[in-house]
mmCIF file of C-alpha atoms and ligand atoms in Angstrom:
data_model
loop_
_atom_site.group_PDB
_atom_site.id
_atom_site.type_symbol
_atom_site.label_atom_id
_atom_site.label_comp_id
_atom_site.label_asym_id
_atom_site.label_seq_id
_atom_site.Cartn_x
_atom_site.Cartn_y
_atom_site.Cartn_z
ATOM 1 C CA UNK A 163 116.797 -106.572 27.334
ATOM 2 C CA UNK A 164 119.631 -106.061 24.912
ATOM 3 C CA UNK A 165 120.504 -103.198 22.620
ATOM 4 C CA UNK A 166 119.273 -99.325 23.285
ATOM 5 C CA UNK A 167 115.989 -98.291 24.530
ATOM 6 C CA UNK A 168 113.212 -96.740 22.428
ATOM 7 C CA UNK A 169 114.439 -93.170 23.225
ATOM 8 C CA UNK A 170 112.276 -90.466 24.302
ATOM 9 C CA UNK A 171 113.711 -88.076 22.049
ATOM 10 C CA UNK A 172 115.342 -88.705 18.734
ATOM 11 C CA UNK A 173 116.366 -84.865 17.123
ATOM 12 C CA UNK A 174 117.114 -84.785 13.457
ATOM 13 C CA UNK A 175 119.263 -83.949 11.992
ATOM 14 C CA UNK A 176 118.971 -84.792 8.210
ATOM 15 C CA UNK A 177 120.911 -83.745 5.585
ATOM 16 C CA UNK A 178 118.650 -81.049 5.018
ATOM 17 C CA UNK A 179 120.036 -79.709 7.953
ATOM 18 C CA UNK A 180 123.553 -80.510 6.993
ATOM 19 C CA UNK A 181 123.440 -78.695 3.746
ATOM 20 C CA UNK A 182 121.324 -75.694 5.274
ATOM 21 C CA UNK A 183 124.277 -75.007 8.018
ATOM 22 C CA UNK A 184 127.059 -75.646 5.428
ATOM 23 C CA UNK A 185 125.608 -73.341 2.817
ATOM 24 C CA UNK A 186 125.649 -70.422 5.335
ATOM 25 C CA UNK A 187 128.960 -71.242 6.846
ATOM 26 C CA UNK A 188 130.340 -71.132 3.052
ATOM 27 C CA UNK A 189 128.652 -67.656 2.645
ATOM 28 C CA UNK A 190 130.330 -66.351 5.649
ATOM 29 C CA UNK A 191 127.535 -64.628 6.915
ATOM 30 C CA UNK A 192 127.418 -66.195 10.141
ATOM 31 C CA UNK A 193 126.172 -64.050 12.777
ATOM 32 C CA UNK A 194 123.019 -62.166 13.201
ATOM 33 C CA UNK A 195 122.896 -62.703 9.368
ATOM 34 C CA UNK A 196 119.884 -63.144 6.805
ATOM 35 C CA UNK A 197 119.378 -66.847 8.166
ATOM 36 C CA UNK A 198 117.735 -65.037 11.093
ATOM 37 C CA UNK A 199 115.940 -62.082 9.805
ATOM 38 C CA UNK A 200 114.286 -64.745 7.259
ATOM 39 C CA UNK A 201 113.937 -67.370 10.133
ATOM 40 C CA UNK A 202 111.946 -64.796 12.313
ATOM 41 C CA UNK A 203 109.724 -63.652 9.510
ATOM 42 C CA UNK A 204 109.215 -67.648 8.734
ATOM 43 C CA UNK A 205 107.936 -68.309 12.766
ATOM 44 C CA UNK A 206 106.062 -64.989 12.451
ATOM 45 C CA UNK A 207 103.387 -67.267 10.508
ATOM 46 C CA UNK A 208 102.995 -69.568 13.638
ATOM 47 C CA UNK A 209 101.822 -66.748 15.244
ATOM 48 C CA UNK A 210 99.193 -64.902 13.543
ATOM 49 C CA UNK A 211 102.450 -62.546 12.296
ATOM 50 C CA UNK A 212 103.670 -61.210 15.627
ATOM 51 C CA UNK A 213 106.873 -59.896 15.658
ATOM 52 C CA UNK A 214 109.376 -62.220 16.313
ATOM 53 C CA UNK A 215 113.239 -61.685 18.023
ATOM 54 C CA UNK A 216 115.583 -64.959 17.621
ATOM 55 C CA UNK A 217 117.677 -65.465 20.491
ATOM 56 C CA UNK A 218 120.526 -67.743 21.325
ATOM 57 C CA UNK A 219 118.243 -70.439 24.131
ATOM 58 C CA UNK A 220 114.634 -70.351 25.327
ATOM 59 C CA UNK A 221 116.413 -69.294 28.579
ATOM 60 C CA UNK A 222 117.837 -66.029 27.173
ATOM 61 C CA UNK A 223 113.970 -65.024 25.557
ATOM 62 C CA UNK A 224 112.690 -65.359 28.812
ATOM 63 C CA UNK A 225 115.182 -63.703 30.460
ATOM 64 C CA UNK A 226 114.646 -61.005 27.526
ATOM 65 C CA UNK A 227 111.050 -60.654 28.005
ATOM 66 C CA UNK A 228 110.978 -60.256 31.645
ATOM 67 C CA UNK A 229 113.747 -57.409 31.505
ATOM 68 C CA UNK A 230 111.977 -55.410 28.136
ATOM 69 C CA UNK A 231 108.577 -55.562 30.175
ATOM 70 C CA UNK A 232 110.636 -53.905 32.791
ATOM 71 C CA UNK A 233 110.024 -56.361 35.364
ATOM 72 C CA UNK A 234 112.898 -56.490 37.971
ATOM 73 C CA UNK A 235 113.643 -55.594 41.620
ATOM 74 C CA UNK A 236 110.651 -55.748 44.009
ATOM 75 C CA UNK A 237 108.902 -57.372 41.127
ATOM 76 C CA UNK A 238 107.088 -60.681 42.055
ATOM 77 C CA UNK A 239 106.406 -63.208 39.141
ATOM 78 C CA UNK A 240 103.973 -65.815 39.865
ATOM 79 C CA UNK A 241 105.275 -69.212 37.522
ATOM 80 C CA UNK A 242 104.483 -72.756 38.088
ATOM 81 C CA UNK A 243 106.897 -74.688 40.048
ATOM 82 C CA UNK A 244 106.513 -77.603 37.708
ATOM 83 C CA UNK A 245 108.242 -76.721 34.898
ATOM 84 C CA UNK A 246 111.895 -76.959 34.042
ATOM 85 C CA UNK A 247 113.738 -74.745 35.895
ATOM 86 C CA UNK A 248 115.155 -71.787 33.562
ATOM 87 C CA UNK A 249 110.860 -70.888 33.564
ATOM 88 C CA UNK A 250 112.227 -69.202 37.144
ATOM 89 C CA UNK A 251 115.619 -68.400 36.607
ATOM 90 C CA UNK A 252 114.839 -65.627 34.099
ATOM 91 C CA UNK A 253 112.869 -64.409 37.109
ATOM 92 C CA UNK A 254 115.422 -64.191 39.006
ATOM 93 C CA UNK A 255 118.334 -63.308 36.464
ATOM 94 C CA UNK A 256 116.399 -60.096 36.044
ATOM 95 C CA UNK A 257 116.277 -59.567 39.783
ATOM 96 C CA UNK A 258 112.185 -60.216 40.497
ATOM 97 C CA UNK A 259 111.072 -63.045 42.821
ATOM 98 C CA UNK A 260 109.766 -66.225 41.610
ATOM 99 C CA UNK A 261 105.952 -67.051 43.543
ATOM 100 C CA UNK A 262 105.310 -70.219 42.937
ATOM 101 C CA UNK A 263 101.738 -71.312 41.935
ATOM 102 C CA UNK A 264 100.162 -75.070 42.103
ATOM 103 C CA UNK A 265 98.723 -76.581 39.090
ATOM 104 C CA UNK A 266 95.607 -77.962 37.265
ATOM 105 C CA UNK A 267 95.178 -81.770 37.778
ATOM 106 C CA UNK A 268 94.305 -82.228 34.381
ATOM 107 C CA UNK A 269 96.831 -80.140 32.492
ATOM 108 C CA UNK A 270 99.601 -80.241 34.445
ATOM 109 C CA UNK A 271 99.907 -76.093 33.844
ATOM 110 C CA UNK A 272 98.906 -73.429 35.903
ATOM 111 C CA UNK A 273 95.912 -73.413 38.346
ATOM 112 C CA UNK A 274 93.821 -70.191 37.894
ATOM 113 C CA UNK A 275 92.519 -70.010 41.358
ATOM 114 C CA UNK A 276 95.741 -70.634 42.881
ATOM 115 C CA UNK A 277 97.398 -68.114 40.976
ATOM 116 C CA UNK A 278 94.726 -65.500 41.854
ATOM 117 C CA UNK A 279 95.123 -66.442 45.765
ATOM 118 C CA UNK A 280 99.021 -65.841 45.254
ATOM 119 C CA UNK A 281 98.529 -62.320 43.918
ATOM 120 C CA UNK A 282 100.168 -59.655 45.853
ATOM 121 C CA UNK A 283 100.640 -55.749 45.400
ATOM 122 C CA UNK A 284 104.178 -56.616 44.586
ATOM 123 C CA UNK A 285 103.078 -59.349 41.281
ATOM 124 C CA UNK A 286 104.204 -58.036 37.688
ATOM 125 C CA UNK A 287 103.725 -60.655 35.895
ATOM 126 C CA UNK A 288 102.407 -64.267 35.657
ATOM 127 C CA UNK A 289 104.438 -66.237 33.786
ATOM 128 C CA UNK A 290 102.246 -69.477 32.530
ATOM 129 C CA UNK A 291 104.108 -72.753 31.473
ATOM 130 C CA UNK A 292 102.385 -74.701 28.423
ATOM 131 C CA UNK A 293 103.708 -77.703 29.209
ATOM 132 C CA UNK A 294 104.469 -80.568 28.082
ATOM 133 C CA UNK A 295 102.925 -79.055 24.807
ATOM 134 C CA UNK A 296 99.519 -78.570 26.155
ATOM 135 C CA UNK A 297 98.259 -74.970 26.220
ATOM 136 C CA UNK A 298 98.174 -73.524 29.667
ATOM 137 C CA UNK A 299 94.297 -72.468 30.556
ATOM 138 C CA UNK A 300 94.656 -68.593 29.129
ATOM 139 C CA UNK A 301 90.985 -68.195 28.736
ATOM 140 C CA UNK A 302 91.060 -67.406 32.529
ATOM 141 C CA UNK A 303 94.333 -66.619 33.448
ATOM 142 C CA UNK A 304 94.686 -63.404 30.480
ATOM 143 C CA UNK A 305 91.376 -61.428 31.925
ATOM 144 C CA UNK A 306 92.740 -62.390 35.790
ATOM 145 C CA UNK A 307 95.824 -60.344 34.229
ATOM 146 C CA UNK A 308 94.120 -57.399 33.041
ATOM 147 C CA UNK A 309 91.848 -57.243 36.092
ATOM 148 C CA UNK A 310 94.828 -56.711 38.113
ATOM 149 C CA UNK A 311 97.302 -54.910 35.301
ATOM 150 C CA UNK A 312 99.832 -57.573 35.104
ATOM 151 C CA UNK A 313 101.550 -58.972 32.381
ATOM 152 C CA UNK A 314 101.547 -61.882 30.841
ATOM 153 C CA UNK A 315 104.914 -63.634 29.880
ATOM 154 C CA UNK A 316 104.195 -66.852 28.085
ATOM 155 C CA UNK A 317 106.785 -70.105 28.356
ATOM 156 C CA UNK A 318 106.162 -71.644 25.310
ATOM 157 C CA UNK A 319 109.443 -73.305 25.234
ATOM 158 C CA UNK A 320 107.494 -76.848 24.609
ATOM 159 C CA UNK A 321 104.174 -76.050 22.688
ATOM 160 C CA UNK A 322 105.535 -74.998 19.255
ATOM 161 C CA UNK A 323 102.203 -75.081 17.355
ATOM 162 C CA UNK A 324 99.670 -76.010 20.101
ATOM 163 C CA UNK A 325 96.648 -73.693 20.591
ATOM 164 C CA UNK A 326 93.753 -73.320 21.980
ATOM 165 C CA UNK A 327 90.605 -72.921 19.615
ATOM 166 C CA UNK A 328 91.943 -71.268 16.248
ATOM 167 C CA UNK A 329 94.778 -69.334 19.080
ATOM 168 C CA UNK A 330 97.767 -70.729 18.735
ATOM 169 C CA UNK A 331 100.238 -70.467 21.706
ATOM 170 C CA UNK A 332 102.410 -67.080 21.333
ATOM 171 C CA UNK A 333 100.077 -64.926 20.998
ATOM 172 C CA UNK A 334 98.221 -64.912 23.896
ATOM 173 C CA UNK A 335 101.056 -62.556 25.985
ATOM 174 C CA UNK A 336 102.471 -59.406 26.363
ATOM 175 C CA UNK A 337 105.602 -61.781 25.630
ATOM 176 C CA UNK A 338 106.124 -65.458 24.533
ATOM 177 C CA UNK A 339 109.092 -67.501 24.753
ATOM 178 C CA UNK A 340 109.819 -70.302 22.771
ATOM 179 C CA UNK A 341 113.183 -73.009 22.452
ATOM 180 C CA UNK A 342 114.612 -74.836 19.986
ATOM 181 C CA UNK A 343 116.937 -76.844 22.036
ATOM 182 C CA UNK A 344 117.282 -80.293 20.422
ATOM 183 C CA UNK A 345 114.830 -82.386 22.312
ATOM 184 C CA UNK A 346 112.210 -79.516 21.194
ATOM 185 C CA UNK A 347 109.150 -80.349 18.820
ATOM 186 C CA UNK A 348 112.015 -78.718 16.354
ATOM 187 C CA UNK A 349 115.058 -77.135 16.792
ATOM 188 C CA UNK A 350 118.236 -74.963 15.628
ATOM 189 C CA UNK A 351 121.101 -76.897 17.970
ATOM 190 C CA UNK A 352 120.652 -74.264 20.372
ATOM 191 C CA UNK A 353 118.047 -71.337 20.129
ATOM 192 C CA UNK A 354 114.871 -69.355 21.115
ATOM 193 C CA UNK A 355 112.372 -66.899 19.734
ATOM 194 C CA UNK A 356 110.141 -64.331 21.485
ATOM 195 C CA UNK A 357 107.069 -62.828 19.922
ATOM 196 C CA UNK A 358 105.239 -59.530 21.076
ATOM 197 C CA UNK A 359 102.355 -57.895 19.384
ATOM 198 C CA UNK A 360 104.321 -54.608 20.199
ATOM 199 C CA UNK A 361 106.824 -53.069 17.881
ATOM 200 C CA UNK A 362 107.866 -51.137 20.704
ATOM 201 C CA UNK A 363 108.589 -54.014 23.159
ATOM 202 C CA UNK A 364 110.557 -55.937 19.909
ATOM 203 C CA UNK A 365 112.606 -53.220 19.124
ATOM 204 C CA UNK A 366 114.022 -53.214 22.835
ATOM 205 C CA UNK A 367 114.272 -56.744 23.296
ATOM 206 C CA UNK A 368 116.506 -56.386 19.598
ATOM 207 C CA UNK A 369 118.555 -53.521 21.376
ATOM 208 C CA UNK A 370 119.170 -55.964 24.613
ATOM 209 C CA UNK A 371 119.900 -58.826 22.396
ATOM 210 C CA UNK A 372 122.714 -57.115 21.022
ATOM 211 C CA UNK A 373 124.698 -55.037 23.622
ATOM 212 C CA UNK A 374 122.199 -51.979 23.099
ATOM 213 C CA UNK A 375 122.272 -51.190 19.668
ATOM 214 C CA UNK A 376 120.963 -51.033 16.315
ATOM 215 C CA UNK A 377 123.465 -49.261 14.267
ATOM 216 C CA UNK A 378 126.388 -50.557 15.135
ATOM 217 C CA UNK A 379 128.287 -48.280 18.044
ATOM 218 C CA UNK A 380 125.202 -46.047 18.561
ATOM 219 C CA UNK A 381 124.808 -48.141 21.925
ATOM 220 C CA UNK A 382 120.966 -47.038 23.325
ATOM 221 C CA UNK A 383 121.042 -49.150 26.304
ATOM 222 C CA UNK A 384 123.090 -51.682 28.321
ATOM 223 C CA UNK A 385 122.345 -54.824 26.411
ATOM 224 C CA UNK A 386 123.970 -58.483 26.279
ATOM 225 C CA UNK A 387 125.471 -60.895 23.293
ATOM 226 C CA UNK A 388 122.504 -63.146 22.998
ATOM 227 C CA UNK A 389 122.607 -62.852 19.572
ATOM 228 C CA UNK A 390 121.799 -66.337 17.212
ATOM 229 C CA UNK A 391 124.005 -67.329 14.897
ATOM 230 C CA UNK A 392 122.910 -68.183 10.971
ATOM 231 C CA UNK A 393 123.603 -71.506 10.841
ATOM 232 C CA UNK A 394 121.389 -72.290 13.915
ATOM 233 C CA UNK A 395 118.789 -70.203 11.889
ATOM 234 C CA UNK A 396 119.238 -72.107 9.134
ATOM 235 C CA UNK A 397 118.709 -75.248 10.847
ATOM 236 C CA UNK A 398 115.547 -73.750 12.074
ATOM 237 C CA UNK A 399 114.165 -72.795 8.945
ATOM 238 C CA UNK A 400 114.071 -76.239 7.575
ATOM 239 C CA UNK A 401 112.751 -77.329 10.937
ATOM 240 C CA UNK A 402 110.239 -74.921 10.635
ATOM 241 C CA UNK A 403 108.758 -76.350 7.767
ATOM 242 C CA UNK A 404 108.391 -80.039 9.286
ATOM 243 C CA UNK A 405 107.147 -78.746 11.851
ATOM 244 C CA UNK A 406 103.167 -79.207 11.163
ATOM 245 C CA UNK A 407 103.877 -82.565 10.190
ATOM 246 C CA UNK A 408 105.829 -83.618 12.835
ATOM 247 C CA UNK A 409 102.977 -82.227 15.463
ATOM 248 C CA UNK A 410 100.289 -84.547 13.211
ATOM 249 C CA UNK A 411 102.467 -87.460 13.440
ATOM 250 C CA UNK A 412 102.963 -86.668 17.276
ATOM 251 C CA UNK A 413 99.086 -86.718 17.958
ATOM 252 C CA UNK A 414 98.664 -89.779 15.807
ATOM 253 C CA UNK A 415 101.135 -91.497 18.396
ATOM 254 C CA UNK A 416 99.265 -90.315 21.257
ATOM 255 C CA UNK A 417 95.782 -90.856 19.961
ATOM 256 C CA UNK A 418 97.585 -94.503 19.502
ATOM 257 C CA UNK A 419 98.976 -95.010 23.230
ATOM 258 C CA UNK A 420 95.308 -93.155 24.770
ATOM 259 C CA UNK A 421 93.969 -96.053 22.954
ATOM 260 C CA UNK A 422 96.308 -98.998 23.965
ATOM 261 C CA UNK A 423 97.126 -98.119 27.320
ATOM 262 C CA UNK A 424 95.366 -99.028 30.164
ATOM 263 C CA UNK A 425 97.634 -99.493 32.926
ATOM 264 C CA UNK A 426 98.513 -96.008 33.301
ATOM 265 C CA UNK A 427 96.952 -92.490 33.548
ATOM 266 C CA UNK A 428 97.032 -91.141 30.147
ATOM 267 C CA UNK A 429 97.278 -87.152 29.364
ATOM 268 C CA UNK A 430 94.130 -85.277 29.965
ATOM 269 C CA UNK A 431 93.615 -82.491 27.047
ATOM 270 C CA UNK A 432 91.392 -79.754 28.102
ATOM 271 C CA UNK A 433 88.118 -78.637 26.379
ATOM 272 C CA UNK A 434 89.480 -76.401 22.894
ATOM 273 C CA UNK A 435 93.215 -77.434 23.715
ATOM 274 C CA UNK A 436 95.475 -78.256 20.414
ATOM 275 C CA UNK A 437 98.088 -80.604 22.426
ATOM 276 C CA UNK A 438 100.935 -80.673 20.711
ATOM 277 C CA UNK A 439 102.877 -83.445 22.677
ATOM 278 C CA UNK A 440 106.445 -82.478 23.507
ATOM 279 C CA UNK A 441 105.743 -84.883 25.772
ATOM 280 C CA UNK A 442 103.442 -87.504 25.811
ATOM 281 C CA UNK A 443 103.617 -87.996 29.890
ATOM 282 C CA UNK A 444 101.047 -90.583 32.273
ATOM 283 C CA UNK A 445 100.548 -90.577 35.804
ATOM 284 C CA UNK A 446 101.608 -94.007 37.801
ATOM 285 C CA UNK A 447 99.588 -94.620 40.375
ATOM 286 C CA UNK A 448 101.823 -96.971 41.694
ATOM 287 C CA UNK A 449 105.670 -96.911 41.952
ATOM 288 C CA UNK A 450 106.815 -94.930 39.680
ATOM 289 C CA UNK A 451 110.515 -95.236 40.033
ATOM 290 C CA UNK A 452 109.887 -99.487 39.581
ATOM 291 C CA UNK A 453 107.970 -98.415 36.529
ATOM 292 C CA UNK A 454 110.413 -97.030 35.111
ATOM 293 C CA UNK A 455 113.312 -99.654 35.416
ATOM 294 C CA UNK A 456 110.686 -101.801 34.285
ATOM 295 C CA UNK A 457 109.852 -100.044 30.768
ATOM 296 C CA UNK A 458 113.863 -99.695 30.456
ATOM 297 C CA UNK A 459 114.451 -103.736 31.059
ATOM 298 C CA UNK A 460 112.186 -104.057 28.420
ATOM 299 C CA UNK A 461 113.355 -101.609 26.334
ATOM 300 C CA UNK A 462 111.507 -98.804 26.394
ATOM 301 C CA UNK A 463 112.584 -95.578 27.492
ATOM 302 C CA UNK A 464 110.784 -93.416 29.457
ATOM 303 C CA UNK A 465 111.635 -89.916 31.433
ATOM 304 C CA UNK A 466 111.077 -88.031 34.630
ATOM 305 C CA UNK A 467 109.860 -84.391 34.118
ATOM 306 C CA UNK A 468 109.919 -83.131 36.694
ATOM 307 C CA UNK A 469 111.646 -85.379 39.536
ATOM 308 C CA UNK A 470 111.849 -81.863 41.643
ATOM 309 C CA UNK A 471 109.514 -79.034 41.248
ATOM 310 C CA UNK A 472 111.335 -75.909 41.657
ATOM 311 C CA UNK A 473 110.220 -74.664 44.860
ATOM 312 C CA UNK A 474 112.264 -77.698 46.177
ATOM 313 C CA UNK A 475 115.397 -76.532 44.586
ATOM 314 C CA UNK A 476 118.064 -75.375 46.333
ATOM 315 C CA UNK A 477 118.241 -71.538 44.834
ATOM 316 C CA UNK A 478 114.348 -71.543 45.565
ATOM 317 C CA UNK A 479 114.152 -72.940 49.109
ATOM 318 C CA UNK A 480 113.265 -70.617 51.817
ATOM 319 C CA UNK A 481 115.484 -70.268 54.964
ATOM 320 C CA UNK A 482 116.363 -73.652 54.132
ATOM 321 C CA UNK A 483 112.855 -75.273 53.154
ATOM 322 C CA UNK A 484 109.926 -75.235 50.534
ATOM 323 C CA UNK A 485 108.329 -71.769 50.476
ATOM 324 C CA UNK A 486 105.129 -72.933 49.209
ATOM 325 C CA UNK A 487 102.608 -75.940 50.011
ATOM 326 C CA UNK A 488 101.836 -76.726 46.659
ATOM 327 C CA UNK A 489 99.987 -80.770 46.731
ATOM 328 C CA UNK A 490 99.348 -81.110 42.803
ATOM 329 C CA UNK A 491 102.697 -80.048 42.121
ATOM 330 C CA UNK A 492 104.250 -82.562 44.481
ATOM 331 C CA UNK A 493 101.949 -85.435 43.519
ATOM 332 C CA UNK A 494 102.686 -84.851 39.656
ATOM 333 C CA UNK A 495 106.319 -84.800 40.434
ATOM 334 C CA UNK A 496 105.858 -88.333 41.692
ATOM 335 C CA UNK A 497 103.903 -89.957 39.324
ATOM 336 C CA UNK A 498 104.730 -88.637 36.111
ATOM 337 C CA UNK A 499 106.330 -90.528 33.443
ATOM 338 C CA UNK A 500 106.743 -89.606 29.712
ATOM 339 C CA UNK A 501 106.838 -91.995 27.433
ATOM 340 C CA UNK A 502 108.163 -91.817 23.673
ATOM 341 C CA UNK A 503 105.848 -89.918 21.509
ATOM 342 C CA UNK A 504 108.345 -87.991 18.782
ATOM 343 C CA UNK A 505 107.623 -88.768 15.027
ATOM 344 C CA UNK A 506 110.169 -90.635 14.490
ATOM 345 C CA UNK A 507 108.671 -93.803 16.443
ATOM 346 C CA UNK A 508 107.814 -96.973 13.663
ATOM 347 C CA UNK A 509 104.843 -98.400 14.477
ATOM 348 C CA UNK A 510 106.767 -101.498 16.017
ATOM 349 C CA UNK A 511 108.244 -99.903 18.652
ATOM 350 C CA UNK A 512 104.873 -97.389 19.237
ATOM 351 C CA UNK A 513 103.201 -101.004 20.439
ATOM 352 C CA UNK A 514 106.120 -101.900 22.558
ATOM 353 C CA UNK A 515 105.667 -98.747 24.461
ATOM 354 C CA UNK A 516 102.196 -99.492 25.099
ATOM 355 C CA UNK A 517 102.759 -103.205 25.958
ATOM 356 C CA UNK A 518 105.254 -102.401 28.221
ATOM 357 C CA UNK A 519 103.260 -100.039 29.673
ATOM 358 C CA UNK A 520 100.164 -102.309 30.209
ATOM 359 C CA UNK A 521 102.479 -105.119 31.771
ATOM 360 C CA UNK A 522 103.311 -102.813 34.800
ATOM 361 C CA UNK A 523 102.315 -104.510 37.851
ATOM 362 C CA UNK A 524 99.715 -102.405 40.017
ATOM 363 C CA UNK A 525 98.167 -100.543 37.522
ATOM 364 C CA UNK A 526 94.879 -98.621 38.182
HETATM 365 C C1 PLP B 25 109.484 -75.041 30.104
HETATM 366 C C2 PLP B 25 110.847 -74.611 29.635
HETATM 367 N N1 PLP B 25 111.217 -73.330 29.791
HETATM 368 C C3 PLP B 25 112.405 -72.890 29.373
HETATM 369 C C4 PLP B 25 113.308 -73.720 28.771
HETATM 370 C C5 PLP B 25 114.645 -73.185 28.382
HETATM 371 O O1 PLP B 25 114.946 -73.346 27.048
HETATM 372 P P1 PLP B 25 116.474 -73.509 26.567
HETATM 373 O O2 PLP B 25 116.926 -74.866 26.973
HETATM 374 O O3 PLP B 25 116.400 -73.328 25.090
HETATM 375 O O4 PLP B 25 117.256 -72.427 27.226
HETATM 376 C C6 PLP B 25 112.960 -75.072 28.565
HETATM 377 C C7 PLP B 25 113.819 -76.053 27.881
HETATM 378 O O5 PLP B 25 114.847 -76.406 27.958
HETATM 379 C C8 PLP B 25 111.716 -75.525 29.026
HETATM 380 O O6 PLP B 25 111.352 -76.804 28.878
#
């Protein structure tokens, strides 16, 4: 196959975009400006008008929210091991231990049960991954919180605008995290947001956003630069308001490949769930790795997330090996594949996806 692949990603950025950033850098408020106090009010809507705190990457908000709930030393944080792996490096940047928990079949997210079993007097938190942009199952995992007074740190970093019933994603936490790295259902270059219900728990996370302080050198606490700047705001703003759009167009592709394909495994979306489809990902039953060179020679991209679930990563192994026997984690790990899904797909290349897809050899 000549010429690129169908890309799994394609970020925009339009000239909307263009003129956004360029209007703020000509203002030459830059920094910490308007761009973000308007741009937090703006994602406040997306969640039923929590407060929201922009930060410079999903990683920092995490990393935020797990130091404002004051989670740290001796603190364990049970997280899914297949996720990407800044979900437990904020863990660990704040000094708590990362448990890892197996997932759902279905949903790829967390398993319930199996967080329950890996609840210790030592857990602070549980730190559920909607991933891929499918909700994680909160219905049972935020009273298995309460029962046992832990918090609840939501990584929404892929599930901008998914929910579950009328509950969108973000709301469902003490804390949730979201990114708007480029690849993201939208983006700002580089950014994140976290949104709290508590005034209390924003104003910190503000303070540690900004080495301690609100008026400037009346420092109230050790704090970091993690501060977004206004053009990245900016450039969130206008994705902000394609974002509901770009969601509808996403599901209209994947109602489109659950329909064509039939050589794969296509994405299971649980009972109430408003998938949002960061990533539109199957399971190969087969060989995955010779799927995938196969999609490519015919032109169609396609990605591994994730080839290694955390647990197996060197920072994470244990003496030297995996910690944790965790089967659904390791068996998604080797038959995932995610296929294009953004908006931006024509329909043309939408139905070479799927009959690329249903010319894999071995299929179920
Ligand atoms: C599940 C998950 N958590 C956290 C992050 C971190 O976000 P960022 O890249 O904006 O730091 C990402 C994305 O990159 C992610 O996919």
């Amino acid at each position: 196959m000549d010429g690129a692949l169908i890309p799994t990603a394609r970020p925009v950025i339009g000239q909307a975009e263009i003129d956004a950033a360029v209007r703020v850098l000509r203002s030459g408020l830059v920094v910490q400006g308007p761009e973000v106090a308007a741009f937090e009010d703006e994602f406040s809507a997306l969640v039923d008008g929590r407060h929201c705190v922009a930060v410079n990457s999903g990683t920092s908000a995490l990393h935020l929210a797990v130091l404002a709930l004051g989670v740290g030393p001796g603190d364990e944080v049970i997280v899914p091991s297949f996720s990407f792996a800044a979900t437990a490096n904020a863990v660990r940047l704040a000094g708590a231990e990362p448990v890892f928990a197996d997932i759902e079949r279905g949903s790829f997210c967390l398993d319930p049960a199996a967080v329950a079993a890996a609840i210790t007097p030592r857990t602070a938190a549980i730190m559920p991954v909607h991933l891929y942009g499918h909700p994680a199952p909160m219905a049972d995992l935020v009273p298995l919180a309460a029962r046992h007074g832990l918090a609840v740190i939501e990584d929404a970093a892929q599930a901008h605008g998914a929910a579950l019933g009328d509950r969108p994603v973000g709301t469902f936490g003490a804390a949730a995290c979201f990114s708007f790295y480029p690849t993201k259902n939208m983006h700002s270059l580089e950014g994140g947001m976290i949104t709290t219900a508590d005034a209390g728990l924003a104003r910190t996370l503000r303070l540690l956003r900004n080495q301690g302080m609100e008026q400037r050198y009346a420092n109230e606490l050790v704090g970091f630069n993690l501060r977004l700047t206004d053009v990245a705001a900016a450039i969130g703003r206008v994705q902000l308001r394609q974002l509901p759009g770009w969601n509808a167009q996403r599901q209209d592709n994947a109602k489109y490949l659950d329909a064509r394909i039939t050589a794969a495994v296509v994405p299971p979306v649980a009972d109430a769930a408003r998938h949002v489809y960061h990533q539109y990902t199957v399971r190969i039953l087969g060989d995955r790795d010779a799927a995938q060179a196969a999609l490519a020679r015919r032109g169609v991209g396609a990605a591994v997330y994730y080839p290694t679930p955390i647990h197996r990563l060197r920072p994470y192994l244990v003496g030297g090996e995996p910690g944790w026997a965790l089967p659904e984690t390791d068996r998604a790990a080797a038959q995932v594949l995610s296929l294009p899904v953004h908006p931006s797909l024509t329909a043309d290349e939408l139905e070479r996806v799927a009959d690329a897809v249903n010319s894999l050899a071995g299929a179920p």
